[in-house]
Structures are given as structure tokens and as C-alpha cells.
Short mmCIF file of C-alpha atoms in Angstrom, two decimals:
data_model
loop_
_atom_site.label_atom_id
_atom_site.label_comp_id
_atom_site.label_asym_id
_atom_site.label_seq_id
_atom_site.Cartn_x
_atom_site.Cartn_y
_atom_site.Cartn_z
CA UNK A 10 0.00 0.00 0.00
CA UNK A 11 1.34 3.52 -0.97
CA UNK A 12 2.16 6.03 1.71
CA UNK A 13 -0.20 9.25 0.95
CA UNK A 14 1.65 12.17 -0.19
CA UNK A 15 3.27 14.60 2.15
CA UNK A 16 3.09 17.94 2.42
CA UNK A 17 6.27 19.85 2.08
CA UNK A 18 6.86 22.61 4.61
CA UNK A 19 7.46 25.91 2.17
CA UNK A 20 9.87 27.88 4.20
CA UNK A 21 12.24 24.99 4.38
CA UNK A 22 15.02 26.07 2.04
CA UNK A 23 16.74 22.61 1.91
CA UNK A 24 13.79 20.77 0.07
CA UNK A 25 13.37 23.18 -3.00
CA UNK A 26 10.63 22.72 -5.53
CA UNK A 27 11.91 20.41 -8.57
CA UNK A 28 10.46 19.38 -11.67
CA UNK A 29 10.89 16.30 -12.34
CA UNK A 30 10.50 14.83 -16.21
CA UNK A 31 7.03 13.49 -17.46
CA UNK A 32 7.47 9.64 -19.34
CA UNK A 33 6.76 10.32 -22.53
CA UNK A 34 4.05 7.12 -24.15
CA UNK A 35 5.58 3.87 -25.19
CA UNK A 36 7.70 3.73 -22.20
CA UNK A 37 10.44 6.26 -23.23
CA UNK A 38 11.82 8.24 -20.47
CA UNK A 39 13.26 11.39 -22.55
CA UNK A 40 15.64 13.60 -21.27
CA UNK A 41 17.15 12.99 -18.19
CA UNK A 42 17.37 16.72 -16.80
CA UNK A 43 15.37 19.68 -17.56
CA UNK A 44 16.48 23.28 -16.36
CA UNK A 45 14.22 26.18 -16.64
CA UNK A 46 15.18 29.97 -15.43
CA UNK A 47 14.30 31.67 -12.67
CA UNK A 48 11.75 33.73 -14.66
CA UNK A 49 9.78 30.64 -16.17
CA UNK A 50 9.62 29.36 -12.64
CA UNK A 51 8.08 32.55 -11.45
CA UNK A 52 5.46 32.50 -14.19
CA UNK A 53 4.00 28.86 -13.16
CA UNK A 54 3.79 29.39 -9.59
CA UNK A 55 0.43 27.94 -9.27
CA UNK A 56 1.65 24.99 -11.16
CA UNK A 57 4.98 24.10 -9.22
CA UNK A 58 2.90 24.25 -6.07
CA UNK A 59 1.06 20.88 -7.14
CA UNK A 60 4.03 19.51 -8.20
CA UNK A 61 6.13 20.75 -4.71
CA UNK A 62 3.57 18.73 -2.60
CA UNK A 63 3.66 15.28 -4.23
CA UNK A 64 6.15 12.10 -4.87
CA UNK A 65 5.93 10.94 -8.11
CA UNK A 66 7.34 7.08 -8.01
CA UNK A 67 9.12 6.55 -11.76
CA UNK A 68 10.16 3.00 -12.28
CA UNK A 69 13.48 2.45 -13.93
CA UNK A 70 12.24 1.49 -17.33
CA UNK A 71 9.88 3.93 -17.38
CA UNK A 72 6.45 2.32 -16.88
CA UNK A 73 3.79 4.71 -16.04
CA UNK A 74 1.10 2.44 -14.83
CA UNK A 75 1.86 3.37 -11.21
CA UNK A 76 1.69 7.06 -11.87
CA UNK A 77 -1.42 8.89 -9.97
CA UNK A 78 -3.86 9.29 -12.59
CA UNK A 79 -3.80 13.58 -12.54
CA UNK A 80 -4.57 14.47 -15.55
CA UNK A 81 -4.58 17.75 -14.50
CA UNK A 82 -0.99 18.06 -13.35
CA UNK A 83 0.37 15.93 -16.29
CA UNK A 84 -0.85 18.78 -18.57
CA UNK A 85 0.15 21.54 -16.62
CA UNK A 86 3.45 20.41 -16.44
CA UNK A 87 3.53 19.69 -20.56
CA UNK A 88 2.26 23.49 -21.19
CA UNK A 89 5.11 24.35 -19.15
CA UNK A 90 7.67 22.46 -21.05
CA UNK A 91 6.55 23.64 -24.34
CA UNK A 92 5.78 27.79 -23.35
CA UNK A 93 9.46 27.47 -21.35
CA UNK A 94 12.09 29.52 -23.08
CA UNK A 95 14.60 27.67 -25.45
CA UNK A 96 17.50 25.75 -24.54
CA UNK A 97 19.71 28.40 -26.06
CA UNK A 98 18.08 31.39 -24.06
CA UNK A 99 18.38 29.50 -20.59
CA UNK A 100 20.54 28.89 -17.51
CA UNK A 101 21.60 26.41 -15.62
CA UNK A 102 21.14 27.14 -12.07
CA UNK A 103 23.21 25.45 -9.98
CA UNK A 104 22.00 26.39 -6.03
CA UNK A 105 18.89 25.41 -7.07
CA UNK A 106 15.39 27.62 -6.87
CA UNK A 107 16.29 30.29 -4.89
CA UNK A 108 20.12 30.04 -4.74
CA UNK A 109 22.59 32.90 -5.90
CA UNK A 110 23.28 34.42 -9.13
CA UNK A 111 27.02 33.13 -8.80
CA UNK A 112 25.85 29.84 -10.04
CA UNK A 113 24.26 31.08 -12.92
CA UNK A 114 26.10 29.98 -16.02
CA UNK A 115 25.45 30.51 -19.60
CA UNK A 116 24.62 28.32 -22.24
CA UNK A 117 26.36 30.46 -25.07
CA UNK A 118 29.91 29.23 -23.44
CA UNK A 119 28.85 25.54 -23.00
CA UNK A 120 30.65 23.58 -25.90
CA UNK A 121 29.59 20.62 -27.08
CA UNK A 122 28.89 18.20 -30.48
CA UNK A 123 25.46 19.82 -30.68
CA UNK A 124 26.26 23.38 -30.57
CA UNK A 125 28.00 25.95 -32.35
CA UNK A 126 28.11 29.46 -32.58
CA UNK A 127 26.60 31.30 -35.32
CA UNK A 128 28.90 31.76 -38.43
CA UNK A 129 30.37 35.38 -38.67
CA UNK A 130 28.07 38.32 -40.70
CA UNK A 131 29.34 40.29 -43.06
CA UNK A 132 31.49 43.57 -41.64
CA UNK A 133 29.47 46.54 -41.02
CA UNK A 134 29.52 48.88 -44.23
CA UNK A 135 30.33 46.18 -46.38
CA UNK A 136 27.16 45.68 -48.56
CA UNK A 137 27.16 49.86 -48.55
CA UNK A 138 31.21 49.11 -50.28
CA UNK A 139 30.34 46.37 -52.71
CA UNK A 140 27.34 47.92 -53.93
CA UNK A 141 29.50 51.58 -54.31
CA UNK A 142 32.26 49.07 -56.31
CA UNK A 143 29.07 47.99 -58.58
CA UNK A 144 27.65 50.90 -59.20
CA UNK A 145 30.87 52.71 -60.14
CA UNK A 146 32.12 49.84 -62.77
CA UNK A 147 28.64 50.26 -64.17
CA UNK A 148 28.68 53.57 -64.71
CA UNK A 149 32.17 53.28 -66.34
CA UNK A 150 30.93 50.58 -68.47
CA UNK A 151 27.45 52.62 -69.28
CA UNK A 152 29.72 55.61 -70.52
CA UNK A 153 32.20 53.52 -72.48
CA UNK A 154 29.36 52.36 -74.51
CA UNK A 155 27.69 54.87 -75.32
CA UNK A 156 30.95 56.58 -75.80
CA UNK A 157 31.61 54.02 -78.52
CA UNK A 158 27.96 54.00 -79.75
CA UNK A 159 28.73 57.86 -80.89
CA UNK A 160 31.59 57.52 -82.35
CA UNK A 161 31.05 54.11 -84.35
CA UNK A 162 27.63 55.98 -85.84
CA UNK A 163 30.22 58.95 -86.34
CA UNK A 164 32.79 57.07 -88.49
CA UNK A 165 29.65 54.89 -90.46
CA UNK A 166 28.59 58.11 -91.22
CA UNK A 167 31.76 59.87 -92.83
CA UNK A 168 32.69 56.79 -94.31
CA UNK A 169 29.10 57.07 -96.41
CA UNK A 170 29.50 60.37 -97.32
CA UNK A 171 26.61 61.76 -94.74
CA UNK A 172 27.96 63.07 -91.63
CA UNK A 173 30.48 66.12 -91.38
CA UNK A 174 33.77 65.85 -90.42
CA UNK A 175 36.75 68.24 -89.05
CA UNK A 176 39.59 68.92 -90.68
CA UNK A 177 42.76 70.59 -90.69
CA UNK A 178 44.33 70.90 -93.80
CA UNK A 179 47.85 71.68 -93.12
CA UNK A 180 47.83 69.42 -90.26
CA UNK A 181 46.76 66.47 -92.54
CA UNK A 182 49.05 66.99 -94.96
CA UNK A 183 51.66 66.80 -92.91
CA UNK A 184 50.88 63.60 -91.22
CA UNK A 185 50.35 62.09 -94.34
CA UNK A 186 53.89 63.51 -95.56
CA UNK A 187 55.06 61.42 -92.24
CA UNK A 188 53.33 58.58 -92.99
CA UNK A 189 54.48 58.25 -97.24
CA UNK A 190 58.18 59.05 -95.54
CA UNK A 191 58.10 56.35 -92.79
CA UNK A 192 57.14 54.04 -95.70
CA UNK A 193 60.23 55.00 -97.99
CA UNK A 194 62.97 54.85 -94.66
CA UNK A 195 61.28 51.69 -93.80
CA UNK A 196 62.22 50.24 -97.31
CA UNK A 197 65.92 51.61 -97.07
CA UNK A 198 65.79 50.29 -93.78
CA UNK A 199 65.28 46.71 -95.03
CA UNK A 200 67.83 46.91 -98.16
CA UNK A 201 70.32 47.82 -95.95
CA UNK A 202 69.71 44.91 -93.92
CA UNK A 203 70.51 42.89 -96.72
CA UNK A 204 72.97 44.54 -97.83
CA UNK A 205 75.01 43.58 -94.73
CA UNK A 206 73.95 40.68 -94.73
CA UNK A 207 75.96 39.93 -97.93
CA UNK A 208 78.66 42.29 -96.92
CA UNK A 209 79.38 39.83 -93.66
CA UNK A 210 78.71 36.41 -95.91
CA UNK A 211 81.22 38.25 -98.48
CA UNK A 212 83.57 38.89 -95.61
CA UNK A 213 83.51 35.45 -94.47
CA UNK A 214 84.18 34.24 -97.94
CA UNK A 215 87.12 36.24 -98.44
CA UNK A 216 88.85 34.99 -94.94
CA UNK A 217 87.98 31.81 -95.77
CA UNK A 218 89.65 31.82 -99.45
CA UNK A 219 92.72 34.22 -97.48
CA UNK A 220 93.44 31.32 -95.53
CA UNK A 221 92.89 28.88 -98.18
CA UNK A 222 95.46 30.58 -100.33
CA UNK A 223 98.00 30.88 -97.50
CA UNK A 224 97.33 26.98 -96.97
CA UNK A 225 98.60 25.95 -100.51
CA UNK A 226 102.10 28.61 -100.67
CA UNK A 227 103.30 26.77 -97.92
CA UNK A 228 102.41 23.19 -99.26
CA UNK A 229 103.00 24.37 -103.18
CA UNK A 230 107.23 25.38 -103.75
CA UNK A 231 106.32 25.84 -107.10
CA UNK A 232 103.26 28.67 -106.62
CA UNK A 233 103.92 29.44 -103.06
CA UNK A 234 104.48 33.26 -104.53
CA UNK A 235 101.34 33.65 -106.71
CA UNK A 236 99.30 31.81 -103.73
CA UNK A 237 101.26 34.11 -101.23
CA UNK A 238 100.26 37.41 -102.85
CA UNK A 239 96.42 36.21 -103.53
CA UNK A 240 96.16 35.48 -99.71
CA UNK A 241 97.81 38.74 -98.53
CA UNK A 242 95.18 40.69 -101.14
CA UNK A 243 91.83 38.43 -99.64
CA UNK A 244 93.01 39.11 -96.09
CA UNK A 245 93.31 43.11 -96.91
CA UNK A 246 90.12 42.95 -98.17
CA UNK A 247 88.58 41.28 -95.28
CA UNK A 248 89.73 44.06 -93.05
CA UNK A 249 88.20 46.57 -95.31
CA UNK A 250 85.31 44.51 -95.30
CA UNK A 251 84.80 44.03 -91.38
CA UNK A 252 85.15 47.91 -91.74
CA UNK A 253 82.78 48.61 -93.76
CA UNK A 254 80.47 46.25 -92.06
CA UNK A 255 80.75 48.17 -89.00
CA UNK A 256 80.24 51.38 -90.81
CA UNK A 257 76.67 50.21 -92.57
CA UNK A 258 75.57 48.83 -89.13
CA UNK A 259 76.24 52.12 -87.35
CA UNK A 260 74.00 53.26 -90.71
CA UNK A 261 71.02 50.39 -90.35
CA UNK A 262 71.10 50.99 -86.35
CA UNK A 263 70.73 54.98 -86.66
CA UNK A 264 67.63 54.65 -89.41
CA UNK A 265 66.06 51.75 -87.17
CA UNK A 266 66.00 54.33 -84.40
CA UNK A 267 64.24 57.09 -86.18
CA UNK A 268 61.92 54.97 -87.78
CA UNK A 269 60.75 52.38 -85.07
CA UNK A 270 60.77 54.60 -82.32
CA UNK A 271 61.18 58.14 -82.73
CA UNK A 272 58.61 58.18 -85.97
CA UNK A 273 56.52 55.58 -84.67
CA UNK A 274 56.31 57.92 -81.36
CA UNK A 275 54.98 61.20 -83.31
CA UNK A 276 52.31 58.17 -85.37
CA UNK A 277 50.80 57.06 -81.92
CA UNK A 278 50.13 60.44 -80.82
CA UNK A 279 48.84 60.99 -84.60
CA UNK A 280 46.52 57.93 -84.11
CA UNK A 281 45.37 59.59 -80.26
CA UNK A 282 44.79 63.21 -82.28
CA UNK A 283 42.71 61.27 -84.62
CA UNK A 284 40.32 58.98 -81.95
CA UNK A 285 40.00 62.57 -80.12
CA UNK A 286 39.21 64.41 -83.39
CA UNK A 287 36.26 61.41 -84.03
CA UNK A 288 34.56 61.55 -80.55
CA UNK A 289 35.01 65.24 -80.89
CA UNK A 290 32.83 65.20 -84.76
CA UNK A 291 30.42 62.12 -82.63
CA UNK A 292 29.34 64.93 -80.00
CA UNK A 293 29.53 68.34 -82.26
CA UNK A 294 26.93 66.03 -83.83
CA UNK A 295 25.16 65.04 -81.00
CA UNK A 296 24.61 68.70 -79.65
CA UNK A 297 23.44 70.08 -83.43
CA UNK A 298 20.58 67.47 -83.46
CA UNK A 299 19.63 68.15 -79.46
CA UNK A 300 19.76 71.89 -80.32
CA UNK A 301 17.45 71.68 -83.41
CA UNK A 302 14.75 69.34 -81.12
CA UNK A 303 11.82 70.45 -79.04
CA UNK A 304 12.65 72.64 -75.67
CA UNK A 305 11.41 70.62 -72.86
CA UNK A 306 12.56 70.44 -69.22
CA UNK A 307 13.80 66.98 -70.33
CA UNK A 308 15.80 68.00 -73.43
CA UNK A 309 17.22 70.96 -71.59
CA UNK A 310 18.49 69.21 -69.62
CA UNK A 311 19.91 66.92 -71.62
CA UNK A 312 21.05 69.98 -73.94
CA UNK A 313 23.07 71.19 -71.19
CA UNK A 314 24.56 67.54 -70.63
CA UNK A 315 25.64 67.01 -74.27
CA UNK A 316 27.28 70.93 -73.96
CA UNK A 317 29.45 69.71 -71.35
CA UNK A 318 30.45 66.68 -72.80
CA UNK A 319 31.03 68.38 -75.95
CA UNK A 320 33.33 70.80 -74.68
CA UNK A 321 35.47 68.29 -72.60
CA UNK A 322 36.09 66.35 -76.05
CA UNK A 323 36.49 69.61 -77.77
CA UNK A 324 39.60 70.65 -75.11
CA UNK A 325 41.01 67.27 -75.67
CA UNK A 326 40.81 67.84 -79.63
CA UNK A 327 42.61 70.84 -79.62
CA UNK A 328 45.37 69.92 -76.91
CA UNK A 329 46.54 66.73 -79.24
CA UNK A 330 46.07 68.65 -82.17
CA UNK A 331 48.95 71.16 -80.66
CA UNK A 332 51.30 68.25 -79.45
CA UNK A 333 51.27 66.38 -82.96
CA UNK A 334 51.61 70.18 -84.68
CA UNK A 335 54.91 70.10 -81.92
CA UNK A 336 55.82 66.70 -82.46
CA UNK A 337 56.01 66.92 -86.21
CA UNK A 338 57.90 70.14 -86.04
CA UNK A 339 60.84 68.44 -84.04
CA UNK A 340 60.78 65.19 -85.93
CA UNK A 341 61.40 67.39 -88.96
CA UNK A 342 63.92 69.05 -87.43
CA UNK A 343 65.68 65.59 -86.07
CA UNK A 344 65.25 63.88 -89.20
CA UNK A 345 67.44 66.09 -91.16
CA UNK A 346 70.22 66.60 -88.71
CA UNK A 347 70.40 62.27 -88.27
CA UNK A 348 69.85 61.67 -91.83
CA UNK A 349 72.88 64.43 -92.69
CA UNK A 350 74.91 62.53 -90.53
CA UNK A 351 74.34 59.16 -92.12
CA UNK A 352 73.69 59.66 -95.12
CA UNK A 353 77.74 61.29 -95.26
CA UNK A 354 78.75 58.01 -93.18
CA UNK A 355 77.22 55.89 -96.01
CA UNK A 356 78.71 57.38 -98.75
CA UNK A 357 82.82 57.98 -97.09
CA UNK A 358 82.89 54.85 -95.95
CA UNK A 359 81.15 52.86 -99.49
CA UNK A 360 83.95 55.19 -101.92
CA UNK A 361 87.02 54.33 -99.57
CA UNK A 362 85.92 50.81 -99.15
CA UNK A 363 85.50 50.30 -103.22
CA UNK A 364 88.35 52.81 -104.04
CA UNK A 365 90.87 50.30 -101.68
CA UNK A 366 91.39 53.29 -99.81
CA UNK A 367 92.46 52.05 -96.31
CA UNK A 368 93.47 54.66 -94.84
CA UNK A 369 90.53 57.08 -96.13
CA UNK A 370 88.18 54.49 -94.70
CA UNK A 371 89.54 54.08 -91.17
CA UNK A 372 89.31 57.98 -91.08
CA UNK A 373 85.62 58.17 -91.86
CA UNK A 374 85.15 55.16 -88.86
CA UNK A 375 87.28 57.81 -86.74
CA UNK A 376 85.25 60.84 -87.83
CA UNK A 377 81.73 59.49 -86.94
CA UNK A 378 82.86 57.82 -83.64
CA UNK A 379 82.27 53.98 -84.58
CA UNK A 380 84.11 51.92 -82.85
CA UNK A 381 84.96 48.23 -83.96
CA UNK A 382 85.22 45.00 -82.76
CA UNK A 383 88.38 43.31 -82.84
CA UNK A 384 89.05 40.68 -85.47
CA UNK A 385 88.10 37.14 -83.52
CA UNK A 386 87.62 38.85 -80.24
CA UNK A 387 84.31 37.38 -78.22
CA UNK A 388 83.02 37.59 -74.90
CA UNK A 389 85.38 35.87 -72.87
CA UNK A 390 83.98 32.35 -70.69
CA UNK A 391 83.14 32.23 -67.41
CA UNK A 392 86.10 30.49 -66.55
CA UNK A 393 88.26 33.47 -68.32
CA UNK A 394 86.71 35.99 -65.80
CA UNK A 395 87.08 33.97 -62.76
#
């Protein structure tokens, strides 16, 4: 026979109130261990006071058949369970109801398999960044296209006769005087390439055939004269020829100079002059046809946009059309005193060399500075310079 329950004295603080876990059906126990906080506690006081005056027997498997049928309290206790705050909000109070806050410890800094703290957001002000980033690449991309929209319709239009176009006569003639002259150095450029290209071969020949001749005097008594003088001639001529050769190379390195780079310089700020002198024509044409249209709040507006964008283009028109007006003027200028130069080079050095003037020829090498390399002399090995 049971014992009836007993009633609980409340102002005895070493039997506190506890709630003890409901069997859930089928026989399984559930958690072993419930805490609640000190608030949720305070909010079922009518419902812990059942609970603090009675026993309830649980069997170790868990059979609730010897459980006091109170409905009542089984479902008070349930709506507390399920209204109680969530596991992650709580605290595990370890004095007990009643106790101290010093025992009060939170569940954030519990670690365990099950929880884990929420993943790092995004730095303040960084959506605000990327979306600045986004906007301002769109922008650049919105006015490159239209930018190129203009002038494409621009240059479809010249090129079929029906759009206007800017130009400066004297200014175009002179670039295309550039242009026809680039195209006439470049082709003495290239024949002078191959011209010492068979000036070395022919030098090479000639040392080869010197010592071929020297060879055969030594192993021929009876024409070791006639083979002596015939190698003494093809080694004087290879000299003169490895003089020459450095004379037309001094030539072919001073015209690749003023036509790769210093000509080629003035032609890419020609080719800038001429992309600024298009989007310059593209928005002229842009602000005629706004002008002649209706005047609206929306088209003046968009009048006094196309005004400023014309006159940006129009500044940058007129400041490359006075550097390649400058840049012309000096390459003129440069031209004449390097060409002077060579062209004198060219013609000493190709007389002496042809004339057999040794002496004459070595001059014209002294005269112009070139300096040449020593018969057979490389750059000596590693070892060498050790």
C-alpha cells in the first residue's frame, strides 16, 4: 500500500521545488534533466505548487502504470515544457530555486557536439562598399558604350559620305607627308639589312679563301708566290670589309631608331589626335541634333549635358592637335640633322671601301665615332673571368 503524499513545509530552504521529467508514451523516459530559469519558474507558480507537494514514483524502465492518474498536473506540467524559453536562451542554475546568481552559467559558453556558434556576418559597411564598387564599374561601363555607340555611328557616317567631319588641312598633310616618308625609310631600312647581310657572308668568304690561299704557298714550292700574294690581297680585303660592315651597321642601327621609335612615337600620338578628333565630330553632332529638337525640361536638360560633354572632347581635340603640330615640327627638325649625318657616313665609308682606300676608310670610322670590334675577339667564358 502507498504512503499518501506529504506535504512539504514551504519555508524549508533545503527541500526546493523540482520538476521532475514526465514519461513520454511507449515507455520512453526522454531527457534525463530539464532546467528552466528563474523567470519561467516565477510565471507557473500555481503549477509548481502541485508539483512541490507530491512524490511521483518513476520506475526504472519507465512504466507509467503506477503514476497517480492527474490528468490535471500531467498537462500543466507539458504546457510548461513547451511555453518554457529555449534551450539556447536558458541557464543552468546550480544552487537550485532560490540560490545565488554566482551559479548562474550561460549556455552560449557551454561547448559541445550539438552546438556551435553562429557563423560570422558580413562587416558593417560592407554591402554599402560592394554595392559603391558595382555601381561605379557600371557607370564606367554605361559611358564607355555609349561613348563608342557615338563615335562608331560617327565614323559609319563619314565613311558614307553623310555626316560632317573636321579637318585641318595643313595638319593632314603633314601627317600624311610622315606617314608616305616612314614608308620610304622603312624600305631603305630593309635593303640595308641585306645589304650587310651579304657584306658579312662576303667577308667570311674572303677569310675563308685568305686562308685557303695561305694553306697551298706553304704546301705548293712551285706557286707558293702567286698563292702568297692572292692570300695577302683576300686578307686586306677582309679588313676593309669588317670595316665597312661596322660602318653600314652604325647606318642600319641609326635609321632603325628614327623609324621604329622616334617616328613611330609622333604616329601614336597621330593615331590619339585622330580617336579625339572622331569623338570630338560624334558629340559636335550630338549637340546640333539636341539643339534643333523640341525645348522641354527633359531636353534641356539633356542639352546642357551634351554641352558639357562636348566641350570636354572639344579641349582634348585641340590639346593633341597642338602636341602632334609640336611633335612633327621636331621630328622634322631631327630627321634632317640624323639623316645628314648618315647619309655622309654611307657614302665615305662605301667610296674608300671600293676605291681600296684604307686609310681614307679608317678615317671616316674615326670621324663618326664607330668603334669596332676586334678581329676574332668574343666575350670571354666564365672560366676566363674567374
Amino acid at each position: 500500500m502507498r504512503a499518501p503524499p506529504r506535504a512539504v513545509p514551504s519555508c524549508c530552504p533545503s527541500t526546493a521545488p523540482r520538476v521532475l521529467p514526465v514519461p513520454r508514451p511507449g515507455g520512453d523516459p526522454g531527457p534525463s534533466t530539464t532546467s528552466v530559469s528563474l523567470q519561467a519558474l516565477r510565471m507557473s507558480d500555481g503549477i509548481l505548487s502541485k508539483a512541490a507537494t507530491m512524490e511521483i514514483p518513476i520506475s526504472s524502465n519507465g512504466d507509467t502504470s503506477s503514476l497517480p492518474e492527474d490528468d490535471g498536473l500531467e498537462q500543466d506540467l507539458q504546457q510548461v515544457m513547451v511555453s518554457g524559453p529555449n534551450l539556447n536562451e536558458t541557464s543552468i542554475v546550480s544552487g537550485g530555486y532560490g540560490g545565488t546568481a554566482e551559479g548562474i552559467i550561460p549556455t552560449g559558453t557551454i561547448k559541445g557536439p550539438g552546438l556551435h556558434p553562429p557563423p560570422p556576418g558580413p562587416p558593417a559597411g560592407g554591402e554599402e562598399v560592394v554595392r559603391g564598387i558595382a555601381v561605379e564599374k557600371f557607370d564606367i561601363v554605361k559611358k564607355w558604350g555609349i561613348n563608342t555607340y557615338k563615335c562608331t555611328k560617327q565614323l559609319l557616317s563619314e565613311r558614307f559620305g553623310r555626316g560632317s567631319r573636321t579637318v585641318d588641312l595643313e595638319l593632314e598633310t603633314q601627317i600624311e607627308l610622315l606617314r608616305e616618308t616612314k614608308r620610304k625609310y622603312e624600305s631603305i631600312l630593309h635593303l640595308a639589312r641585306a645589304l650587310t647581310a651579304h657584306l658579312y657572308s662576303l667577308v667570311q668568304t674572303q677569310h675563308a679563301l685568305g686562308d685557303a690561299f695561305a694553306d697551298l704557298s706553304q704546301k705548293s714550292p712551285e706557286l707558293q708566290e702567286e698563292f702568297g700574294y692572292n692570300a695577302e690581297t683576300q686578307k686586306l680585303l677582309c679588313k676593309n670589309g669588317e670595316t665597312l660592315l661596322g660602318a653600314v651597321n652604325f647606318f642600319v642601327s641609326s635609321i632603325n631608331t628614327l623609324v621604329n621609335k622616334t617616328m613611330e612615337d609622333t604616329l601614336m600620338t597621330v593615331k590619339q589626335y585622330e580617336t579625339a578628333r572622331l569623338e570630338y565630330d560624334a558629340y559636335r553632332t550630338d549637340l546640333e541634333e539636341l539643339s534643333m529638337g523640341p525645348r522641354d525640361a527633359g531636353a534641356v536638360s539633356r542639352l546642357d549635358a551634351a554641352q558639357s560633354q562636348f566641350q570636354s572632347h572639344k579641349d582634348k581635340y585641340e590639346k593633341l592637335r597642338a602636341d602632334v603640330a609640336i611633335k612633327l615640327k621636331f621630328l622634322e627638325e631631327n630627321k634632317i640633322k640624323v639623316m645628314h649625318k648618315q647619309l655622309l657616313l654611307f657614302h665615305n665609308a662605301i667610296s674608300a671601301y671600293f676605291a681600296g682606300n684604307q686609310q681614307q676608310l679608317e678615317q671616316t670610322l674615326k670621324q663618326f665615332n664607330i668603334k669596332l670590334k676586334t678581329p676574332g675577339a668574343e666575350k670571354p667564358s666564365w672560366l676566363e673571368e674567374q
